[in-house]
CSV table of C-alpha atoms in Angstrom, one decimal:
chain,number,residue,atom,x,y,z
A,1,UNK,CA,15.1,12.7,-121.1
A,2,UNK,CA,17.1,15.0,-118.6
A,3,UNK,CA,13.7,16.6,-117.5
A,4,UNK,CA,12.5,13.0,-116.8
A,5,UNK,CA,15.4,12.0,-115.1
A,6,UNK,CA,15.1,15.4,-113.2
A,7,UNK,CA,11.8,14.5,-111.9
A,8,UNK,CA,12.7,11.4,-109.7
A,9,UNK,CA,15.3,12.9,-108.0
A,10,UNK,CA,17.3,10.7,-105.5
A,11,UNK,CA,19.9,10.6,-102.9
A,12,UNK,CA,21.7,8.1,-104.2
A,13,UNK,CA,21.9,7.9,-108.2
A,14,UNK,CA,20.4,5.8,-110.3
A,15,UNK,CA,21.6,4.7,-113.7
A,16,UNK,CA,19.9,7.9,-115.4
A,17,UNK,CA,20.6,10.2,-113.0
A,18,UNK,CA,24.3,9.0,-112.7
A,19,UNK,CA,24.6,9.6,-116.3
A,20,UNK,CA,23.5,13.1,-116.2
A,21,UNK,CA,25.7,14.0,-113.5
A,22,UNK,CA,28.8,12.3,-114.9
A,23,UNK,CA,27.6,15.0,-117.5
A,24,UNK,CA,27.6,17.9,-115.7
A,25,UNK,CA,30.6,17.3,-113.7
A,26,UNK,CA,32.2,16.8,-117.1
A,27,UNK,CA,31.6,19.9,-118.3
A,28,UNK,CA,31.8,22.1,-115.0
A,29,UNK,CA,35.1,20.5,-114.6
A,30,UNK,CA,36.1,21.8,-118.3
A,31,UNK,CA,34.5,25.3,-117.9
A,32,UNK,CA,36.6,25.8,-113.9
A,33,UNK,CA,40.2,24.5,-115.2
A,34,UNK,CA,39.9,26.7,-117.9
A,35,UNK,CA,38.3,30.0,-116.9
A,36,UNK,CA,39.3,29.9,-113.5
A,37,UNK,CA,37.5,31.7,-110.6
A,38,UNK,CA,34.2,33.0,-112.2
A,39,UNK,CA,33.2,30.1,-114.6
A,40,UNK,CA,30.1,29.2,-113.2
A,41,UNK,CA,27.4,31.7,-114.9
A,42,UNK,CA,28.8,30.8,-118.5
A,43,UNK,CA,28.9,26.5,-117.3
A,44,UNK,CA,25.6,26.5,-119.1
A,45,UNK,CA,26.7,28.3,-122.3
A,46,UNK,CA,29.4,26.0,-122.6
A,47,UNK,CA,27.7,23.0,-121.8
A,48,UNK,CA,25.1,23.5,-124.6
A,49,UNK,CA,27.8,24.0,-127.1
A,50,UNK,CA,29.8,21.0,-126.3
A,51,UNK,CA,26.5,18.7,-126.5
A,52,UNK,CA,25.3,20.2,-129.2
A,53,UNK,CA,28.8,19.9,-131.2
A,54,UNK,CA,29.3,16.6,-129.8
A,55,UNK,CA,25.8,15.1,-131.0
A,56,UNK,CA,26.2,16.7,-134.1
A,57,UNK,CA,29.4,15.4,-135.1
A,58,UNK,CA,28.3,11.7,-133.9
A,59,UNK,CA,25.2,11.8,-135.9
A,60,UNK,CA,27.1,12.4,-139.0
A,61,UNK,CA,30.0,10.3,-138.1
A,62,UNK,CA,27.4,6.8,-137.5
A,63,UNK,CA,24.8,7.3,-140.6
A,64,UNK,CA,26.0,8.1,-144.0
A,65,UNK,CA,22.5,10.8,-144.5
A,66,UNK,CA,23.8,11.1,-148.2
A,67,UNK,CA,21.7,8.2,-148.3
A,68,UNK,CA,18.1,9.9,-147.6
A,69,UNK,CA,17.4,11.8,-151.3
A,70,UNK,CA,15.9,15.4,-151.0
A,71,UNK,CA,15.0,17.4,-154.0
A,72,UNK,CA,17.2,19.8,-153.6
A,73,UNK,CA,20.9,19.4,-151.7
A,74,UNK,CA,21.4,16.8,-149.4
A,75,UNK,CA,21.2,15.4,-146.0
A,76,UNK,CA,24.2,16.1,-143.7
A,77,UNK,CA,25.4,16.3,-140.5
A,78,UNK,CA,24.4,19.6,-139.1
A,79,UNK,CA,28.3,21.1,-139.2
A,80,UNK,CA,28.3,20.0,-142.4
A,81,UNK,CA,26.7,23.1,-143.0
A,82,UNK,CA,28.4,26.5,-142.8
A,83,UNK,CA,25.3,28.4,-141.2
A,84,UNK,CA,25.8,25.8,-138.4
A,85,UNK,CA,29.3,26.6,-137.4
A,86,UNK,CA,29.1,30.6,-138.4
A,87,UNK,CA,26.1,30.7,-135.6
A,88,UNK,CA,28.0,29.4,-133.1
A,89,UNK,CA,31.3,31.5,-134.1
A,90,UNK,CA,28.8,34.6,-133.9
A,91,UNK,CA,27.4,33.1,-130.0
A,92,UNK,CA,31.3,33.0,-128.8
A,93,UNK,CA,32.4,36.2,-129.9
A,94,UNK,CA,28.9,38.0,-128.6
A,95,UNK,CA,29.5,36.2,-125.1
A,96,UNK,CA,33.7,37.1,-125.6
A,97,UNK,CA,32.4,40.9,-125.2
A,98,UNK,CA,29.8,40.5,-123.0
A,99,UNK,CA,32.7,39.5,-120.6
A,100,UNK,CA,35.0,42.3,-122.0
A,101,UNK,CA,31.7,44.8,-121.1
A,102,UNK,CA,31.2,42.9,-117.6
A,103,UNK,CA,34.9,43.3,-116.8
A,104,UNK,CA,36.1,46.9,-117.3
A,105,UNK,CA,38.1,47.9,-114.4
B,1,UNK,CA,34.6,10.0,-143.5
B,2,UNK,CA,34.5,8.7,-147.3
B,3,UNK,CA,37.2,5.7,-146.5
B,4,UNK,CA,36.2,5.0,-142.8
B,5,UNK,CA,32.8,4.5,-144.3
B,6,UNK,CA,33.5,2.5,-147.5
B,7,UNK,CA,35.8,0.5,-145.5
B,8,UNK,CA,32.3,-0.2,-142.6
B,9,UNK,CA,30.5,-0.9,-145.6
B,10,UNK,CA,32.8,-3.6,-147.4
B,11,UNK,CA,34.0,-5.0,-143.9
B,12,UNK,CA,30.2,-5.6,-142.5
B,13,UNK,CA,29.6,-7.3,-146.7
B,14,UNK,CA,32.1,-9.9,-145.8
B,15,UNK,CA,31.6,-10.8,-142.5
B,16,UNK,CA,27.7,-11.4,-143.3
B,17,UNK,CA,28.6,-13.3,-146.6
B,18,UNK,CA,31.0,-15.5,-143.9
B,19,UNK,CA,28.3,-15.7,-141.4
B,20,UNK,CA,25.4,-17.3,-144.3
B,21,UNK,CA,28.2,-19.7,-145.7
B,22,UNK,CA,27.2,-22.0,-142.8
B,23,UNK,CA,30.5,-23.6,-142.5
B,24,UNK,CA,32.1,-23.5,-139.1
B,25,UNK,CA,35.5,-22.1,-140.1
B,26,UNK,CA,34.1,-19.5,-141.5
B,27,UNK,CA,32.0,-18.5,-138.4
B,28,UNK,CA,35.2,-18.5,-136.9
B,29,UNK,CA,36.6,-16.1,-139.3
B,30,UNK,CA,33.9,-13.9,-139.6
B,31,UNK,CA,35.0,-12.4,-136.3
B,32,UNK,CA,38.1,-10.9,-137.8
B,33,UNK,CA,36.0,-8.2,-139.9
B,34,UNK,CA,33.5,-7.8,-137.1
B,35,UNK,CA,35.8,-6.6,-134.7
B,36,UNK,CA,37.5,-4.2,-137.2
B,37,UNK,CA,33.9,-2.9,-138.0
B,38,UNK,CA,33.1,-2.3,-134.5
B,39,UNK,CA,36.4,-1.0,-133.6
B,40,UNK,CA,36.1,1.5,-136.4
B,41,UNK,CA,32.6,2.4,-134.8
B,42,UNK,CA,34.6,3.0,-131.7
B,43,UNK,CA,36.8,5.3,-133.0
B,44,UNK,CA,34.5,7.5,-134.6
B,45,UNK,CA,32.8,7.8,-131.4
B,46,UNK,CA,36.1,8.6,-130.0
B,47,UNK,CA,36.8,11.3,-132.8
B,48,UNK,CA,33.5,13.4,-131.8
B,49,UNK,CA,34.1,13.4,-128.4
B,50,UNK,CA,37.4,14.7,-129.0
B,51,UNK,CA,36.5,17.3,-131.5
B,52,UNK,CA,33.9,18.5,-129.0
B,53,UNK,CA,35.9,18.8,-125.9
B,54,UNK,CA,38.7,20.9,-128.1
B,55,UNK,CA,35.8,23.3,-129.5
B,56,UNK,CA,34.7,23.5,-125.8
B,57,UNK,CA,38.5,24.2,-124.3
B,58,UNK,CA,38.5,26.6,-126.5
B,59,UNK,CA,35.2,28.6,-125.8
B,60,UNK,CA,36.6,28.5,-122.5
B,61,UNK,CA,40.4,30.0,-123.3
B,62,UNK,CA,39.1,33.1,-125.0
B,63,UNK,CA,36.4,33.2,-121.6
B,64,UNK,CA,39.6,33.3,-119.5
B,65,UNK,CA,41.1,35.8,-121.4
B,66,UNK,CA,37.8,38.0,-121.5
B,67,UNK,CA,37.5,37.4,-118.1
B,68,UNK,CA,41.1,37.3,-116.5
B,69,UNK,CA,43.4,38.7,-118.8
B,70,UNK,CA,42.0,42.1,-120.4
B,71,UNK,CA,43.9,45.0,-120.0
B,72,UNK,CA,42.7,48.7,-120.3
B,73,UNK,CA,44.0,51.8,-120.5
């Protein structure tokens, strides 16, 4: 839906494309209070992860899965699962020394 | 998530048992339930948000500290 949105691009915002920046802003805003003067390559590393834990978290919070029957285990939100929040521990700490690598003095 | 969900699922029970009893007193107290069912829906919403942005703070923190803070040596 952001590629559609993308494609109509206007000077003044529509409803989708007011969402999407509203978005953005969010989340640049986040990533330059915090990190100060060189946040912007890693905006869309954070960005991801916050929508992708935030969209997670809803899913499971609005529809009790348990109710969908698999043969074997069950259906869960994804963070539910501990693959799901081991993955994105191992992304942090890989981009945490990429830093420490880019910033040697 | 067990009792916020339990207590969706018994809250939306009554206020559609209200809502068939086709009586207008009860129409008028079926909101009560309603409102606590979507208020409820409202805070969940609010929970992930909230959970989100303090993952992502943090992703940023340990950026700033990579970034800014290092020391070597």
């Amino acid at each position: 839906s952001a590629i559609l949105i993308i494609q109509n691009l206007q000077t003044i915002p529509a409803f989708g494309q007011n969402f999407f920046e509203y978005v953005l802003e969010f989340i640049r805003d986040v990533s330059k209070t915090q990190i100060g003067e060189e946040y912007g390559p890693w905006v869309p590393f954070i960005g991801t992860l916050f929508l992708f834990i935030f969209v997670s978290n809803w899913s499971g919070a609005l529809l009790p899965w348990k109710i969908i029957q698999l043969p074997h285990g069950e259906l869960a939100a994804p963070t539910n699962d501990i693959n799901t929040t081991v993955a994105l521990a191992l992304l942090t700490s890989i981009a945490y020394f990429i830093n420490m690598e880019l910033h040697k003095l | 998530m067990m009792a916020g969900h339990s207590s969706i699922k018994i809250l939306s029970g009554s206020a559609w048992t209200m809502l068939c009893m086709n009586d207008l007193f009860y129409l008028i107290g079926d909101l009560g339930p309603l409102f606590i069912v979507l208020a409820l829906t409202g805070s969940e919403l609010g929970v992930a948000i909230s959970q989100a942005h303090v993952s992502t703070i943090s992703i940023c923190i340990y950026f700033n500290d990579a970034i800014n803070l290092h020391q070597t040596g």
